[in-house]
Tab-separated table of C-alpha atoms (C1' of nucleotides) in Angstrom:
chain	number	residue	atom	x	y	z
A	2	UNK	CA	311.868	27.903	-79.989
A	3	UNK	CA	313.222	26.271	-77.128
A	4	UNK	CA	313.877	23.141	-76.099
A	5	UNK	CA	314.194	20.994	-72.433
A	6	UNK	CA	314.324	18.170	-70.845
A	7	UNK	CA	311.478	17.392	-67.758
A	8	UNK	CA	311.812	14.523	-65.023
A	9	UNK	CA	309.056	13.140	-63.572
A	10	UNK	CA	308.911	9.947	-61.539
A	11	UNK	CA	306.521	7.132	-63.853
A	12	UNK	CA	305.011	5.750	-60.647
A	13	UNK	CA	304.259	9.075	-60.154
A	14	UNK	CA	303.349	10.662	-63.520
A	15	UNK	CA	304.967	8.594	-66.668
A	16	UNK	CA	304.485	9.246	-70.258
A	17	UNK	CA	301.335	7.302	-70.514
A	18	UNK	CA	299.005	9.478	-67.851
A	19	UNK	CA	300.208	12.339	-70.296
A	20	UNK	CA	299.159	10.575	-73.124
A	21	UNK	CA	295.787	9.597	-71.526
A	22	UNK	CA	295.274	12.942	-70.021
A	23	UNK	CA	296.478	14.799	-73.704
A	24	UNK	CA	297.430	17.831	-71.694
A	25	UNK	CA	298.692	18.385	-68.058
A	26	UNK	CA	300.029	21.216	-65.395
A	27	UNK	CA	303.600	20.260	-64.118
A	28	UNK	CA	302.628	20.720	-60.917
A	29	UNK	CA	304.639	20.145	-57.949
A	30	UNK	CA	308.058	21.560	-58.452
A	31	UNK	CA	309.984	22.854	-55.308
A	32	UNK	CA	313.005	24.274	-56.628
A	33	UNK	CA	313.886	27.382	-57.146
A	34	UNK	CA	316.119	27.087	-60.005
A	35	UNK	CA	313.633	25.102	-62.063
A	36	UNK	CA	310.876	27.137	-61.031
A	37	UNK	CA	312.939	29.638	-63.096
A	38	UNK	CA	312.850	28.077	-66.424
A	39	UNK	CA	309.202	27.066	-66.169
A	40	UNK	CA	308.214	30.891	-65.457
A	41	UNK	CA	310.941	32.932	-67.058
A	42	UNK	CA	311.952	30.987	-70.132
A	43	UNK	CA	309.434	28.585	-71.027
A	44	UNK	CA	307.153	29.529	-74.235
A	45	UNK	CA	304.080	27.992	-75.828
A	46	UNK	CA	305.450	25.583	-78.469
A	47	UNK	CA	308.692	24.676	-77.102
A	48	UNK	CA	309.641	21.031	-77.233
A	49	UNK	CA	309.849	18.615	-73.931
A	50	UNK	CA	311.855	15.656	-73.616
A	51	UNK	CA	310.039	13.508	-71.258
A	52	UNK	CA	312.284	11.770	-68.862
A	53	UNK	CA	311.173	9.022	-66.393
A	54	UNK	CA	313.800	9.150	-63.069
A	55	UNK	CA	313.824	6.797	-59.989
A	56	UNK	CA	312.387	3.730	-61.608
A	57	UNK	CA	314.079	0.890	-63.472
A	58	UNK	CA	315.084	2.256	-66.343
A	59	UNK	CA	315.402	5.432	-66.123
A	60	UNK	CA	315.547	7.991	-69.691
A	61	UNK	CA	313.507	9.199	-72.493
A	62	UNK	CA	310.092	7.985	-72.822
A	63	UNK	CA	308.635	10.436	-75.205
A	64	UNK	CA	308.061	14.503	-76.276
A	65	UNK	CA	305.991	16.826	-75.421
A	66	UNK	CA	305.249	19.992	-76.082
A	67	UNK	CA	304.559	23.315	-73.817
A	68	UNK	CA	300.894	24.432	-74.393
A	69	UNK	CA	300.658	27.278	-71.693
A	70	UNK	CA	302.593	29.478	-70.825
A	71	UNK	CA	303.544	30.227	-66.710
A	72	UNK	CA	300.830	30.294	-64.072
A	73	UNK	CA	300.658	29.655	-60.512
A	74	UNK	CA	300.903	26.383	-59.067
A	75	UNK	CA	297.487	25.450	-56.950
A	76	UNK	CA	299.204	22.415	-55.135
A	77	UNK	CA	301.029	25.181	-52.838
A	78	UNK	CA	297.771	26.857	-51.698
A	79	UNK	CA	295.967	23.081	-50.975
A	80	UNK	CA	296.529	22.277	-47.327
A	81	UNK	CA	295.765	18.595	-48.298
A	82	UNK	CA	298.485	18.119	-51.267
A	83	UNK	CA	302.072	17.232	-50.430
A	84	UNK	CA	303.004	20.123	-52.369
A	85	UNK	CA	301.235	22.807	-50.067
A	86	UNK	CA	303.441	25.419	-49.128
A	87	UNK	CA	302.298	27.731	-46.114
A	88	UNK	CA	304.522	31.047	-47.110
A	89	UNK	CA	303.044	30.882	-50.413
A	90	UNK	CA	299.404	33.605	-50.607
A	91	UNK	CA	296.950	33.921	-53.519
A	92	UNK	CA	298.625	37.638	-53.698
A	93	UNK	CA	302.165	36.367	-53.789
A	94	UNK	CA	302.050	32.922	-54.973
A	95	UNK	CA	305.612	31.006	-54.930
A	96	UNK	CA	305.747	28.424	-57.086
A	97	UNK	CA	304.895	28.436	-60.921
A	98	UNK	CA	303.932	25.706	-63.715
A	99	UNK	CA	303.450	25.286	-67.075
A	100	UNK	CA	301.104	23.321	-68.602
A	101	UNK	CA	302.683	20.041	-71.429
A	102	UNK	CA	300.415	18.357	-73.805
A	103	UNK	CA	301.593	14.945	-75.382
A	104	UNK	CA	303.007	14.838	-78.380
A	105	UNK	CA	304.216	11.325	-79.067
A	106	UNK	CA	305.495	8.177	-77.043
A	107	UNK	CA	309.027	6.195	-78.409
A	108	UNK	CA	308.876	2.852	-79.427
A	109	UNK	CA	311.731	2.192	-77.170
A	110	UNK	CA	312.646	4.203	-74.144
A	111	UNK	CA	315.765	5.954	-74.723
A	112	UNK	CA	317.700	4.888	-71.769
A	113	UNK	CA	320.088	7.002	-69.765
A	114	UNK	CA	322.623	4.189	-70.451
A	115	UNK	CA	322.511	4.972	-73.936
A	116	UNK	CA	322.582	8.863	-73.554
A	117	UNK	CA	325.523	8.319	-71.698
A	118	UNK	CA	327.214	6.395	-74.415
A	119	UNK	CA	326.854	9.252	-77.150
A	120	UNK	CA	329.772	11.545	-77.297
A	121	UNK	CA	327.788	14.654	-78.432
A	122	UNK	CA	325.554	14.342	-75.126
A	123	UNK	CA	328.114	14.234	-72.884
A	124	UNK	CA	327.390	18.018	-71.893
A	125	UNK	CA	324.055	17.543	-71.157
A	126	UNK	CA	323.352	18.226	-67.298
A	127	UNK	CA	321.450	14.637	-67.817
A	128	UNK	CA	325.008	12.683	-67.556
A	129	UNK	CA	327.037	15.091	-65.359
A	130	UNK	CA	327.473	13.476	-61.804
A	131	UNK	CA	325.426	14.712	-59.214
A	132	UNK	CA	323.172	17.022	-61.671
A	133	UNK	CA	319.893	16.431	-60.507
A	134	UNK	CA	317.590	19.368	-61.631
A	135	UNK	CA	314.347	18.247	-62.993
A	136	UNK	CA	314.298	20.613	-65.709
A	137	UNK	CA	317.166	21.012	-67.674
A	138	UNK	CA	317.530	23.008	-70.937
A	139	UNK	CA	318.515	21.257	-74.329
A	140	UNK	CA	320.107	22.095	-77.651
A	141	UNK	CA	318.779	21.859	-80.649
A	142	UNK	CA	321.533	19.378	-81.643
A	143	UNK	CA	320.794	17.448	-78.387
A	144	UNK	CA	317.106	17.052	-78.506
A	145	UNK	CA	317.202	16.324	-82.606
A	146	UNK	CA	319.832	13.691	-81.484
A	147	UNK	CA	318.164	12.311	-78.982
A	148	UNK	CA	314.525	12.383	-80.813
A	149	UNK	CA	316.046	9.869	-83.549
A	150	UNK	CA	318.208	7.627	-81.740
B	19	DG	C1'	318.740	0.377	-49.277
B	20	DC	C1'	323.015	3.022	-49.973
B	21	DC	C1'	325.256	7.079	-50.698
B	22	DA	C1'	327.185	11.145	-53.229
B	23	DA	C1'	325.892	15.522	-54.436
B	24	DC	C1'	323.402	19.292	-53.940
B	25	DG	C1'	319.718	22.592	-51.975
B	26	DT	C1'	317.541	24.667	-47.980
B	27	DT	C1'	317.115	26.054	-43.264
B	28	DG	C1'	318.148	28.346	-39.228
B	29	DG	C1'	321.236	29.690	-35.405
B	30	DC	C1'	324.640	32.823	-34.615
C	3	DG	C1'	326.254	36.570	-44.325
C	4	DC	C1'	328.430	32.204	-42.802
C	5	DC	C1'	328.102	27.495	-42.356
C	6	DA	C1'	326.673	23.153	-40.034
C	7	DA	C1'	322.928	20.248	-40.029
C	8	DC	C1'	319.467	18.367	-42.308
C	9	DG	C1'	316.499	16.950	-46.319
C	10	DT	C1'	316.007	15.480	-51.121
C	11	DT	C1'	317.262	13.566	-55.532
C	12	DG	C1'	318.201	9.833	-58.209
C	13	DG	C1'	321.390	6.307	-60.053
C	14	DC	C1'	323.033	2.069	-58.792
DNA sequence: GCCAACGTTGGC
DNA sequence: GCCAACGTTGGC
């Protein structure tokens, strides 16, 4: 098993739509890089730290957990989403997702100000300047760390 | 709103 | 294939 670390923006799509929702594509990502992960390396059952970026506190809200495995994205082939991509085809679709379903929200948000001040998380890509993939892998260490801080 | 860092695009 | 210009991310 596996484990990462997804960003999402909470104005956007926080911790609580997840919970409401139970289970949800990760639609929406345009990069190539974390495209990757989600259609190369992510398996059913691996474990999701949910981060919240851009808002006023940003860091761990919760975990998740994948629940399928890679499939196409349909916000690229919809001319009305801001996702739509016009190179991607229903033969030779572009951009991949996974779907997450909730698995539990944190009492207290785990900030990024308090990731940063832990010594054993000082590798994660989280903390490194100018690291701004929205999915990141995680070590076992990290993620147990992080999941009872 | 600023800005550093990084990714992508497109001309050559 | 290089690289300048541009766009995006995301913390502060």
């Amino acid at each position: 098993m596996k484990y990462w670390l997804m960003k999402s923006e909470p104005d956007v799509f926080s911790i609580d739509h997840l919970k409401i929702k139970n289970k949800s594509g990760w639609d929406g990502v345009r990069n190539y890089q974390a495209r990757n992960f989600m259609r190369d390396e992510m398996k059913k059952g691996d474990m999701v730290l949910f981060y919240h970026s851009s808002c006023e506190e940003p860091g761990v809200a919760g975990l998740a957990r994948i629940s399928k495995e890679s499939h196409p994205d349909p916000t690229q082939f919809d001319k009305k989403s801001d996702y739509y991509d016009p190179k991607a085809t229903l033969e030779n679709p572009r951009w991949f997702m996974v779907e997450v379903e909730f698995v539990e929200k944190f009492d207290k948000l785990i900030s990024l100000a308090t990731i940063k001040s832990v010594k054993e998380l000082s590798g994660m890509p989280l903390v490194q300047k100018g690291s701004r993939l929205s999915i990141n892998p995680v070590s076992e260490k990290e993620f147990s760390l992080i999941s009872t801080l």
